[in-house]
Amino acid sequence: MNFMDKVVIVTGASSGIGAAVAVKFAKEGATVAVVGRNQRKLTEVVKKCEENGGKAQAIMADVATEAGVVKIVHIVINNFRRIDVLVNNAGMGRFESILSQNAMKAFDQVMAVNLRGAVHLTHLAAPHLIESHGTIINISSIASMGVLSPKNFAYCASKAALDHFTRSVALELASNGVRINTINPGPVKTNFMDGLISDAKEREKSWETIKQRTALGRISEADEIADFVLYLASDRAKSITGSSFVIDNGLLLKG
C-alpha cells in the first residue's frame, strides 16, 4: 500500500489506535494531520510519524465543539489543499446508570464526541473527499452490536448510531466515488481503560477478565486495527463501502 502525496486526518490521534493509525500512514508516505487535545502527546506522535518517513502536523482541537471541527478542516485545507482520507477515531466512554441524576449529562458528553464530532467532520470534509475520490473510516465498537456491560447505554447507543450513520452516508456518497466503512474493535490494549478505571490493579484485573471472555484468549494491539484501517483506505478495498468489520478476537462469539 502506498499513500504517497495523500493527506490523511486522524482524530483521537494522541495515543492508542489513533496514534498507531497516524504512524502507519506516515510509513506509507502520507501527510498526516494528527488531531487531539493533548499537545505533548500530539508532538510525540508527530515525531514518530516523521521518524518513519512521513510528514505530520499536530492540530490541537476538540471534535465535540463546533470551533474544533471547523479548525481541523480549515488548517488541513489551508496547509495541504486536499483531504484524501478521514479517520474518525476520537471517542470516549462513560459508565452511568440510566437511573442516575447524571444520566443525560453523560449521554450528551459521549454523543458529542463519538457521534456528533464524526458527523460534523464528515459534513465539512465530504466536499474535499469528493474531489479526491477519498475514503472515510469510522472507528466504532462491538458495543454497537452487543451490550457487554451494564450502565454503558451512552457508549453503546453512540456506536450503534455511528454504524448506521456510516451506512447512510456510504449510500449517498457512493455515486461521488467516496467510500465509507466502520471498524468495530473489541478489546484493544490501549490507555482508553485508564479513563474508566483509575486503579492500576483493577485495570489489569479487568484486562485479564476480558481476555478470558474472548474465543481466542487474547486482546488486540492498536497496530492490528491500524493495519485494517490502511487496507480499507487503499485501492485494495475499492469495492467495499457501507460495511462494518468486527475485530474482537471472538468476544461476541462467546457472548
XYZ file of C-alpha atoms in Angstrom:
255
model
C 0.000 0.000 0.000
C 1.296 3.422 -0.924
C -0.184 6.690 0.321
C 2.486 8.965 -1.093
C 1.186 12.528 -1.521
C -2.106 11.619 0.209
C -3.428 13.800 3.033
C -4.940 11.968 5.987
C -6.842 13.316 9.003
C -6.808 11.127 12.120
C -8.788 12.270 15.157
C -8.103 10.983 18.646
C -4.523 10.533 17.456
C -2.593 11.469 20.576
C -2.475 7.843 21.747
C -3.818 4.316 21.263
C -5.455 3.340 17.987
C -5.309 6.870 16.569
C -1.577 7.205 17.171
C -0.922 3.783 15.630
C -3.005 4.714 12.574
C -1.142 8.009 12.124
C 2.273 6.341 12.247
C 1.209 3.570 9.831
C 0.029 6.131 7.274
C 3.275 8.084 7.703
C 5.264 4.925 6.966
C 3.415 4.694 3.658
C 4.343 8.251 2.680
C 1.194 10.113 3.718
C 0.959 13.588 5.158
C -0.971 13.162 8.398
C -2.992 15.696 10.364
C -2.699 14.367 13.910
C -5.693 15.642 15.871
C -6.173 15.515 19.628
C -6.416 17.524 22.832
C -3.029 16.831 24.443
C -0.290 18.922 22.841
C 2.579 16.994 24.446
C 1.299 13.635 23.233
C 0.482 15.027 19.786
C 4.055 16.286 19.481
C 5.349 12.800 20.321
C 3.134 11.214 17.653
C 4.248 13.772 15.044
C 7.862 12.938 15.875
C 7.187 9.210 15.372
C 5.476 9.923 12.049
C 8.467 11.912 10.843
C 10.900 9.272 12.071
C 9.004 6.788 9.892
C 9.406 8.890 6.769
C 6.107 10.760 6.624
C 5.025 14.329 7.156
C 2.739 15.234 10.038
C 1.163 18.229 11.689
C -0.335 18.357 15.142
C -3.750 20.006 15.406
C -4.973 20.588 18.928
C -8.769 20.541 18.682
C -11.833 19.148 20.421
C -14.161 17.366 17.972
C -17.049 17.815 20.400
C -17.087 21.548 19.681
C -18.153 23.479 16.593
C -14.962 25.539 16.640
C -12.767 22.471 16.996
C -14.126 20.717 13.915
C -14.019 23.878 11.791
C -10.413 24.438 12.912
C -9.343 20.961 11.774
C -10.642 21.298 8.222
C -9.508 24.918 7.919
C -5.904 24.088 8.863
C -5.694 20.991 6.667
C -7.085 22.694 3.558
C -5.016 25.844 4.097
C -1.799 23.886 4.568
C -2.235 20.867 2.317
C -5.026 21.836 -0.138
C -6.742 18.448 -0.086
C -8.165 15.608 2.021
C -7.828 12.002 0.850
C -8.631 10.000 3.976
C -10.621 10.843 7.101
C -10.329 8.561 10.113
C -12.936 9.436 12.755
C -11.320 7.757 15.723
C -11.881 10.197 18.606
C -14.048 8.571 21.231
C -14.889 8.420 24.894
C -16.730 6.088 27.229
C -18.547 6.781 30.457
C -20.324 4.354 32.734
C -23.536 5.832 34.106
C -26.852 4.282 35.082
C -29.979 5.402 33.238
C -31.353 5.964 36.754
C -28.539 8.328 37.704
C -29.107 12.057 38.095
C -26.149 12.467 35.717
C -27.594 10.165 33.030
C -28.349 12.879 30.479
C -25.116 14.757 31.118
C -23.159 11.557 30.450
C -25.245 10.819 27.363
C -24.692 14.299 25.907
C -20.938 14.181 26.549
C -20.483 10.789 24.912
C -22.714 11.606 21.944
C -20.920 14.901 21.336
C -17.590 13.137 20.875
C -18.485 9.714 19.484
C -21.278 10.714 17.106
C -21.700 14.449 16.577
C -17.972 15.033 16.157
C -17.753 12.370 13.453
C -20.897 13.607 11.721
C -19.764 17.238 11.724
C -16.248 16.438 10.499
C -17.673 14.224 7.762
C -20.024 17.059 6.754
C -17.160 19.548 6.361
C -14.660 17.118 4.825
C -17.052 15.475 2.339
C -16.740 18.107 -0.440
C -12.951 17.722 -0.366
C -13.183 13.922 -0.294
C -15.448 14.041 -3.346
C -12.744 15.983 -5.181
C -10.093 13.397 -4.292
C -12.392 10.331 -4.516
C -11.295 9.710 -0.974
C -12.450 7.460 1.813
C -13.678 7.623 5.411
C -13.071 5.050 8.125
C -15.053 5.415 11.339
C -13.757 3.620 14.403
C -16.820 2.146 16.079
C -17.005 -0.726 18.564
C -18.556 -4.127 19.119
C -20.598 -2.264 21.734
C -22.774 -1.232 18.799
C -23.749 -4.882 18.364
C -23.834 -6.256 21.886
C -24.336 -4.945 25.402
C -21.177 -6.124 27.121
C -21.601 -4.436 30.486
C -24.305 -2.607 32.444
C -24.512 1.173 32.799
C -22.936 1.668 29.378
C -26.011 2.839 27.487
C -24.484 6.108 26.225
C -21.446 4.463 24.653
C -23.458 1.599 23.142
C -26.015 3.995 21.674
C -23.341 6.299 20.241
C -21.545 3.471 18.453
C -24.756 1.909 17.097
C -25.702 5.309 15.722
C -22.224 5.741 14.208
C -22.583 2.420 12.357
C -25.913 3.377 10.845
C -24.746 6.902 10.044
C -21.886 5.284 8.140
C -24.220 3.118 6.079
C -26.489 6.062 5.305
C -23.663 8.311 4.147
C -21.997 5.457 2.252
C -25.080 5.173 0.065
C -25.248 8.911 -0.508
C -21.566 9.406 -1.349
C -21.048 6.244 -3.417
C -22.055 7.978 -6.638
C -19.374 10.593 -5.923
C -16.661 7.967 -5.639
C -16.303 8.218 -1.862
C -16.243 5.056 0.244
C -17.048 4.943 3.975
C -16.807 1.995 6.361
C -16.533 1.246 10.062
C -14.143 -0.898 12.026
C -15.680 -2.322 15.191
C -12.915 -3.342 17.582
C -13.405 -5.419 20.655
C -10.869 -5.032 23.468
C -7.678 -3.284 22.362
C -4.762 -2.787 24.763
C -4.555 0.993 24.927
C -4.834 3.627 27.646
C -8.570 4.006 26.915
C -9.305 1.935 30.005
C -7.366 4.423 32.164
C -10.223 6.897 31.954
C -12.748 4.270 33.002
C -10.848 2.509 35.812
C -8.385 4.672 37.751
C -6.816 1.951 39.903
C -3.957 0.175 38.061
C -4.509 -3.207 39.755
C -8.212 -3.116 38.971
C -7.412 -2.259 35.341
C -5.115 -5.253 34.984
C -7.742 -7.456 36.589
C -10.295 -6.168 34.100
C -7.957 -6.794 31.143
C -7.459 -10.381 32.277
C -11.204 -10.891 32.677
C -11.829 -9.501 29.199
C -9.085 -11.693 27.745
C -10.781 -14.796 29.125
C -14.080 -13.712 27.545
C -12.634 -13.847 24.006
C -12.723 -17.022 21.935
C -9.049 -16.625 21.002
C -7.935 -15.812 24.542
C -6.148 -12.611 23.574
C -6.535 -8.858 23.356
C -5.707 -6.922 20.191
C -2.900 -4.393 19.889
C -3.528 -0.969 18.338
C -1.315 -1.840 15.345
C -3.747 -4.582 14.331
C -6.568 -2.074 13.995
C -4.271 0.353 12.179
C -3.355 -2.307 9.600
C -7.009 -2.766 8.730
C -7.622 0.986 8.557
C -4.908 1.254 5.910
C -6.371 -1.662 3.979
C -9.832 -0.074 3.881
C -8.321 3.258 2.832
C -6.365 1.653 -0.010
C -7.341 0.689 -3.548
C -7.277 -2.945 -2.447
C -10.637 -2.268 -0.802
C -12.105 -0.357 -3.751
C -15.268 -2.497 -3.795
C -16.027 -2.071 -0.085
C -18.374 0.598 1.249
C -21.092 0.794 3.882
C -19.656 -2.184 5.769
C -18.744 -2.818 9.415
C -15.810 -5.056 10.282
C -15.527 -6.745 13.664
C -12.048 -7.245 15.139
C -12.700 -8.702 18.581
C -10.805 -11.999 18.925
C -14.171 -13.724 19.018
C -15.569 -11.915 22.054
C -19.027 -11.650 20.529
C -18.952 -15.364 19.724
C -18.742 -16.190 23.421
C -21.243 -13.501 24.433
